[in-house]
Short mmCIF file of C-alpha atoms in Angstrom, two decimals:
data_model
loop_
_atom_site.label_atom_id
_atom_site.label_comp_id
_atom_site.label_asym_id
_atom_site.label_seq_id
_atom_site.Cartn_x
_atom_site.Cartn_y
_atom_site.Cartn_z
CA UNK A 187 93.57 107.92 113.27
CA UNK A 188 96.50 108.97 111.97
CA UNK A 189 98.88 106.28 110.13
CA UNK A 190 102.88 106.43 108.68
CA UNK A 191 104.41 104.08 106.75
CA UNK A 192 107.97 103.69 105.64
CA UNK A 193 109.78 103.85 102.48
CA UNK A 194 112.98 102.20 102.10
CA UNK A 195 115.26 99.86 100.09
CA UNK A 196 117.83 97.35 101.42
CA UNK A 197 121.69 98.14 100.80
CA UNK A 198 122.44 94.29 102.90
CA UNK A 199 120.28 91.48 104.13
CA UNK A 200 121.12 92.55 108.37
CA UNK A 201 120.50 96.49 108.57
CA UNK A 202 117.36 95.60 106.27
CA UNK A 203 115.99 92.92 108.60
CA UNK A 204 116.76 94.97 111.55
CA UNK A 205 115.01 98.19 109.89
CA UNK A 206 111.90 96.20 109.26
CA UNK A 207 112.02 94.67 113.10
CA UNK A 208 112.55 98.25 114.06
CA UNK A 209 109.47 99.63 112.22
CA UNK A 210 107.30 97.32 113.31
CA UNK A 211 107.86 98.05 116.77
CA UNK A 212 107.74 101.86 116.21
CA UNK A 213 104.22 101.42 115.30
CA UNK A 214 104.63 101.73 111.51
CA UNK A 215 101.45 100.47 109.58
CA UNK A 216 103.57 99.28 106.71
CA UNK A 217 106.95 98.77 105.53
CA UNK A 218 107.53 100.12 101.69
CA UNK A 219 109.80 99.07 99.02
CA UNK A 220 110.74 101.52 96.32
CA UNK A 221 110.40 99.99 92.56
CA UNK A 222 112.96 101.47 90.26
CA UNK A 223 114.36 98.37 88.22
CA UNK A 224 117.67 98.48 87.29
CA UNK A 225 118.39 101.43 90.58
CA UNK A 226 117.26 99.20 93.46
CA UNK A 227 116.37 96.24 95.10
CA UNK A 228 113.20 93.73 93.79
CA UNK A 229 110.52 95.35 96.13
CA UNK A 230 109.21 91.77 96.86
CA UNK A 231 112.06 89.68 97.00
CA UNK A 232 113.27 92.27 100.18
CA UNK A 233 109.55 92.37 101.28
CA UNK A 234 109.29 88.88 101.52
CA UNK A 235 112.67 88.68 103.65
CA UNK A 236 110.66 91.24 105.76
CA UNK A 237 108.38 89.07 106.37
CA UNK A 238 110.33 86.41 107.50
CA UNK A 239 111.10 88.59 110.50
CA UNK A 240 108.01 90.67 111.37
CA UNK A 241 104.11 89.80 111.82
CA UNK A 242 102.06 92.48 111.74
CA UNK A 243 103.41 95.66 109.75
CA UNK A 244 102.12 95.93 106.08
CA UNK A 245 104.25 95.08 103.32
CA UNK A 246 103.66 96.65 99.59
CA UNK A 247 105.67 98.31 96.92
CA UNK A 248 105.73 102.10 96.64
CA UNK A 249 105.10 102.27 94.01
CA UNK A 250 105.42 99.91 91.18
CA UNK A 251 105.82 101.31 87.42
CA UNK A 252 102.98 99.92 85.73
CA UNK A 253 105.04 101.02 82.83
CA UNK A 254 106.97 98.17 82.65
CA UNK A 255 105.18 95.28 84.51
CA UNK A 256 103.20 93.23 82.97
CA UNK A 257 100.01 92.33 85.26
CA UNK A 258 100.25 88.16 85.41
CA UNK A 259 104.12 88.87 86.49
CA UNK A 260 102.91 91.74 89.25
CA UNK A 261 99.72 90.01 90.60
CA UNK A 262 101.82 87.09 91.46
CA UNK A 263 104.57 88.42 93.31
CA UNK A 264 101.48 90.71 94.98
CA UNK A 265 100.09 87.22 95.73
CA UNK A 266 103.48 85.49 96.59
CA UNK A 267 103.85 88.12 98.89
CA UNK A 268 100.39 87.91 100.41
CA UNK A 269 101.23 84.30 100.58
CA UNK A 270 104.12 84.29 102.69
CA UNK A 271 103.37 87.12 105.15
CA UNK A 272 100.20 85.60 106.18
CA UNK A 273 98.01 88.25 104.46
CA UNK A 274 99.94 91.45 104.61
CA UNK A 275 100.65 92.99 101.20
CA UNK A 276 99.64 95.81 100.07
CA UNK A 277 100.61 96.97 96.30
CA UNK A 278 101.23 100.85 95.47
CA UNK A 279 101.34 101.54 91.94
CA UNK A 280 101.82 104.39 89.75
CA UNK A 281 102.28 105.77 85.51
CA UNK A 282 106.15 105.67 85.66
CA UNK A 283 107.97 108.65 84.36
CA UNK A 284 111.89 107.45 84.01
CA UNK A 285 112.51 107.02 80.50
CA UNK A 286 115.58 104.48 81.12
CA UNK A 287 112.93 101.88 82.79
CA UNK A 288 110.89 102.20 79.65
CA UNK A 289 114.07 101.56 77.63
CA UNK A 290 115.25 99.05 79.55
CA UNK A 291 111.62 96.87 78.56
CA UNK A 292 112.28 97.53 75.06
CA UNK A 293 109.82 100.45 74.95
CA UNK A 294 110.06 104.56 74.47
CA UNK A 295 108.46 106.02 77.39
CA UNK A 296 105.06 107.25 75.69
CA UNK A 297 103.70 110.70 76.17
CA UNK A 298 101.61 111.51 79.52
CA UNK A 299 98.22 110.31 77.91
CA UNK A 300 99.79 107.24 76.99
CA UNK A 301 101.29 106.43 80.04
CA UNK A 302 98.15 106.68 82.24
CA UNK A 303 96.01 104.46 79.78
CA UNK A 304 98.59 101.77 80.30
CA UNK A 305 98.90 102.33 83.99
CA UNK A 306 94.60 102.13 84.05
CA UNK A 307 94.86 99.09 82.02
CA UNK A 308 97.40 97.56 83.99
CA UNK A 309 95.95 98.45 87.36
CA UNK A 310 92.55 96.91 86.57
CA UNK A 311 94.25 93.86 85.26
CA UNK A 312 96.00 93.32 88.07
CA UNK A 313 93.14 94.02 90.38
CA UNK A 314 91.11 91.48 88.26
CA UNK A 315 93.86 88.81 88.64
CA UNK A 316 93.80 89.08 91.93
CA UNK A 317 89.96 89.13 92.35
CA UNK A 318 90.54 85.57 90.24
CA UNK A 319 89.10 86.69 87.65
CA UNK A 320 90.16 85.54 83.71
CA UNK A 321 91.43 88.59 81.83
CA UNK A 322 91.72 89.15 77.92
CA UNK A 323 92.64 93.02 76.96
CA UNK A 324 94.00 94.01 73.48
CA UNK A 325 94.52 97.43 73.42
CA UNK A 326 97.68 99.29 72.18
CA UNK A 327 98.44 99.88 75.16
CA UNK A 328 98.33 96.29 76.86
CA UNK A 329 98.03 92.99 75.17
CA UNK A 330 96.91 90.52 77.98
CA UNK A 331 95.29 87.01 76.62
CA UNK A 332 93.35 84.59 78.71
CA UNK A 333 95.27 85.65 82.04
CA UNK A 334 94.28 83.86 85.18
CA UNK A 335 96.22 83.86 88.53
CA UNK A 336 95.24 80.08 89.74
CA UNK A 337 97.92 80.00 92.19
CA UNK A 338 99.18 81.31 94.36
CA UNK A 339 95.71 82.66 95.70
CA UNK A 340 96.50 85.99 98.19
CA UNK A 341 95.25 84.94 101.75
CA UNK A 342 93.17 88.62 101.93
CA UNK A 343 89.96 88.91 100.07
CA UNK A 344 91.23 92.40 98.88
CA UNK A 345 94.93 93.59 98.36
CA UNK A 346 94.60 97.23 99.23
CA UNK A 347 95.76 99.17 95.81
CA UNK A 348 97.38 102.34 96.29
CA UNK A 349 97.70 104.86 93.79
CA UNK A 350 100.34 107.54 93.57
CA UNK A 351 99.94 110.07 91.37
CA UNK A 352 99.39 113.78 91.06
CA UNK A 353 97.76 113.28 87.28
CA UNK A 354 94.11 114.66 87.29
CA UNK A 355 92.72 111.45 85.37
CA UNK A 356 94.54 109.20 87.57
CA UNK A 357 93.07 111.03 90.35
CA UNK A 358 90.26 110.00 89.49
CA UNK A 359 90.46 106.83 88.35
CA UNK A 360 91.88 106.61 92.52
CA UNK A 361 89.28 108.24 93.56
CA UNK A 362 86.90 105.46 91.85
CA UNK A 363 88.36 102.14 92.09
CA UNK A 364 91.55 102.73 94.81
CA UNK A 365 91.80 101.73 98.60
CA UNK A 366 94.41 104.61 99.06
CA UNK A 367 95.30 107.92 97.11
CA UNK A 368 98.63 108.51 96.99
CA UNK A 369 99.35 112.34 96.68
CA UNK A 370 103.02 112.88 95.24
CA UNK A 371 102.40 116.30 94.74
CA UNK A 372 104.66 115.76 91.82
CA UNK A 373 104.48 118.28 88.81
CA UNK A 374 106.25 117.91 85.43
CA UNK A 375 109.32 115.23 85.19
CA UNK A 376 112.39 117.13 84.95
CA UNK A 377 115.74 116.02 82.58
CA UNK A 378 117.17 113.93 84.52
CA UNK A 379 114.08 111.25 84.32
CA UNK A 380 113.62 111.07 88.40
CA UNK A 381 113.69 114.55 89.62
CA UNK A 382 110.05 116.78 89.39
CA UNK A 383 108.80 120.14 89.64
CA UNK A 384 106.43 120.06 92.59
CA UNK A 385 102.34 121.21 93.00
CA UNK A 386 101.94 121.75 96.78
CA UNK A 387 100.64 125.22 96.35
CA UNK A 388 97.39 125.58 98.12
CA UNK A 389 95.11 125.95 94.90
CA UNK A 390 97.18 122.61 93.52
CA UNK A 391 96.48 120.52 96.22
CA UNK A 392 93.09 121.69 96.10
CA UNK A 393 92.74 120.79 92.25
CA UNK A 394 94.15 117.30 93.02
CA UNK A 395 91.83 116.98 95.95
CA UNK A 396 89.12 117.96 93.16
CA UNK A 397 89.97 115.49 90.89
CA UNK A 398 89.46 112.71 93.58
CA UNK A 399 86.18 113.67 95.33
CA UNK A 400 84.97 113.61 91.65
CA UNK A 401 85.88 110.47 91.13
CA UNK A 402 84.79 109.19 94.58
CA UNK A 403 81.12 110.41 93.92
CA UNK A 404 78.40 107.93 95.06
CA UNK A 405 81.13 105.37 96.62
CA UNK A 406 80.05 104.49 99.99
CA UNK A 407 83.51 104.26 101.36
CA UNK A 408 86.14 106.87 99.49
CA UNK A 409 89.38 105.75 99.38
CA UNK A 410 91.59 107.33 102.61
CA UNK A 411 94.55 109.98 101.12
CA UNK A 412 97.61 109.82 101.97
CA UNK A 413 100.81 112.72 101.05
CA UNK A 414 104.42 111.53 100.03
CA UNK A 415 106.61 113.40 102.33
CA UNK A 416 110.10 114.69 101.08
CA UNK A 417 111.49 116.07 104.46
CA UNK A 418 111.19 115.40 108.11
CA UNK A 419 113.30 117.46 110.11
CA UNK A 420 112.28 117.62 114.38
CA UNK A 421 113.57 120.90 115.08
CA UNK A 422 113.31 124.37 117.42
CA UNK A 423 113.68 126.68 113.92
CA UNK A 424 111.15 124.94 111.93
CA UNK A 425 111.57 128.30 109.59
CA UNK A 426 114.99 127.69 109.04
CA UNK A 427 115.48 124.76 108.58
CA UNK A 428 112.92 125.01 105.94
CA UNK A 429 114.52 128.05 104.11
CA UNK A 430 116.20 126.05 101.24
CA UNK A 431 113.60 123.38 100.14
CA UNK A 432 111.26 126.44 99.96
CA UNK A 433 113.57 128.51 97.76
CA UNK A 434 114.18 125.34 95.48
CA UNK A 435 110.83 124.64 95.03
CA UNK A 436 109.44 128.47 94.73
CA UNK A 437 107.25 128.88 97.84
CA UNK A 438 107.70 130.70 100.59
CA UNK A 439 108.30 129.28 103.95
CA UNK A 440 104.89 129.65 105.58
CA UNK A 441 103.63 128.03 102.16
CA UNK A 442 106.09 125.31 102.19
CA UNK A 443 105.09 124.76 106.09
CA UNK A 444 101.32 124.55 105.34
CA UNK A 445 101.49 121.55 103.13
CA UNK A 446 101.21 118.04 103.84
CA UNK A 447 104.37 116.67 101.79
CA UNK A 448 107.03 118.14 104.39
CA UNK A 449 107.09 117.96 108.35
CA UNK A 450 109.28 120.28 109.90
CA UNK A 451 109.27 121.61 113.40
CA UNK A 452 108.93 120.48 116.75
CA UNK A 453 107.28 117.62 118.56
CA UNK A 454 104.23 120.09 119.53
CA UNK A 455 104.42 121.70 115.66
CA UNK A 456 104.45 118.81 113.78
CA UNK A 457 101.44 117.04 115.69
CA UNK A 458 99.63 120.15 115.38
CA UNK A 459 100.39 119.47 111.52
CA UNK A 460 99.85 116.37 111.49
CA UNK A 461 95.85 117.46 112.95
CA UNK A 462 95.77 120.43 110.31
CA UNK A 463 96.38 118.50 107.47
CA UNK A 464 93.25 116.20 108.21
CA UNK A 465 90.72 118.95 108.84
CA UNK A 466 91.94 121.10 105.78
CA UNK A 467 92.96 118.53 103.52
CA UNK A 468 91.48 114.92 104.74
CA UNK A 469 95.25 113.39 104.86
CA UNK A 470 95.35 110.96 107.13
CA UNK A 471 98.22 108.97 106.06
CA UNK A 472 101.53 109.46 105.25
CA UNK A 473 104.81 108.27 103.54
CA UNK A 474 108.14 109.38 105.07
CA UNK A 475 111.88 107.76 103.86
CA UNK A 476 114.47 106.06 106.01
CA UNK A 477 116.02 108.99 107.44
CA UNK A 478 112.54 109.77 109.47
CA UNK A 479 112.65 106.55 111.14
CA UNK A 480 114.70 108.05 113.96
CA UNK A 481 112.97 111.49 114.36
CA UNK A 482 109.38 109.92 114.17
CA UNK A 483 109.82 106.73 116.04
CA UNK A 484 109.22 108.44 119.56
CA UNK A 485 106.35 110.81 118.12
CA UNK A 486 103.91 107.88 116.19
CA UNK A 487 101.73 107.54 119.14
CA UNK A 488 101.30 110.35 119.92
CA UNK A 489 100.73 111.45 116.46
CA UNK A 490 98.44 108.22 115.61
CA UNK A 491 95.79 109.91 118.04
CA UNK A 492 96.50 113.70 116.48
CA UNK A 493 93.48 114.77 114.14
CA UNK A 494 91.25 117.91 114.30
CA UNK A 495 89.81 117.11 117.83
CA UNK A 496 93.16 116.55 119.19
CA UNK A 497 94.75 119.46 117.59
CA UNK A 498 91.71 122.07 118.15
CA UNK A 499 91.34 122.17 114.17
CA UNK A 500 87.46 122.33 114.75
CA UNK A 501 87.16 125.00 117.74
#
């Protein structure tokens, strides 16, 4: 089955309560708070008003900069969270690449290798603290001393831990020890500290895809992937409207088209997408922004049942 979540920030407490009311009832798994400090909201302060107001759609951050949170101060709110929405968090985390959040912690952002040993460190912490567990790590890269998360306890037995990333060690590290792969398709961070050159060529994904299945090896259950989609446009001229995203990142149309981190055409097209990325790539989830809450509201059903069968991706 197919599943979409949503990613979104509040700009005031009613259009925010109403979007997460209005997701739910779309048939969104889960409801997904950005986590830029200093840019937007707390992720789990608007989660947990979320909550308030919904009772089944997920709730998790997408994705929190392990960067700059320390793991006692993230497994709580994870567990705060999990606490008041009756056992619906999830928690999406990821390296951090904005140098001004690394600043802003009293830190210089550290070069790529040093980013993902933190975000490793930091990610097993966390999943440790929330497993109960007592952790001690003293490592450049994290200092953690007799950490334990004695309460609040989350209501799930497992948080399911997302991890977005395009990094091939990260990858794997998801593909080991994560419930959910994010694919960014991100490339190299440009100046600005948010902005990113893009890998969605076919041989890319395919590299990324690599990096996972290696790390996967011998699990019984691999973690499910899931692609961060920059545009959703439900239109007759799926070529067109296409033209300029593909010229800005350097593909052509038909290879901007075939990838999983844009969905652009009509109802019929975009299912049939939707089914093509599963049997070629083994996406079965995806991210969209606010703006697709509109255009994809009407098509999740239908789309939840899309997959290779539905689609004719095996014939």
């Amino acid at each position: 089955m197919t599943v979409f979540c949503l990613q979104a920030t509040p700009t005031d407490a009613a259009s925010w309560l109403d979007l997460a009311r209005r997701a739910e009832a779309a048939g969104f798994d889960a409801l997904l708070a950005a986590d830029h400090p200093g840019d937007v909201t707390s992720p789990f302060v608007a989660l947990a008003a979320a909550a308030s107001v919904t009772s089944t759609i997920g709730l998790g951050s997408y994705v929190s900069n392990l960067g700059v949170r320390e793991p006692v101060l993230l497994a709580a709110d994870v567990a705060t969270l999990d606490l008041v929405s009756g056992g619906r968090a999830r928690l999406g985390v990821g390296a951090g690449h904005t140098p001004a959040e690394w600043r802003a912690v009293g830190r210089e952002r550290p070069d790529v290798a040093g980013r993902v040993r933190r975000c490793v460190a930091v990610a097993e912490a966390v999943r440790a603290l929330l497993d109960g567990e007592e952790v001690t790590v003293d490592t450049p890269e994290l200092a953690v001393r007799g950490a334990r998360l004695t309460a609040p306890r989350p209501v799930q037995e497992r948080i399911p831990l997302t991890m977005g990333t395009a990094n091939s060690t990260l990858l794997r590290w998801a593909g080991a020890h994560a419930d959910v792969v994010g694919l960014t398709g991100f490339g190299r961070t440009l100046a600005d500290g948010h902005a990113h050159d893009v890998r969605w060529r076919t041989d890319q994904i395919e590299a990324q895809l690599a990096h996972v299945a290696a790390g996967a090896a011998g699990r019984d259950d691999p973690p499910a992937l899931e692609a961060l989609v920059q545009q959703v446009v439900v239109t007759d001229d799926a070529e067109a409207a296409a033209a300029e995203t593909a010229r800005d990142v350097g593909l052509t149309v038909a290879e901007l088209l075939a990838t999983p981190f844009v969905l652009i055409g009509t109802v019929d097209e975009i299912v049939a997408a939707v089914g093509e990325h599963e049997r070629r790539w083994g996406v079965t989830r995806f991210v969209v922004r606010r703006p697709a809450l509109e255009p994809l509201a009407p098509l999740l059903a239908r789309l939840a049942s899309a997959g290779p069968s539905a689609t004719g991706g095996n014939a």
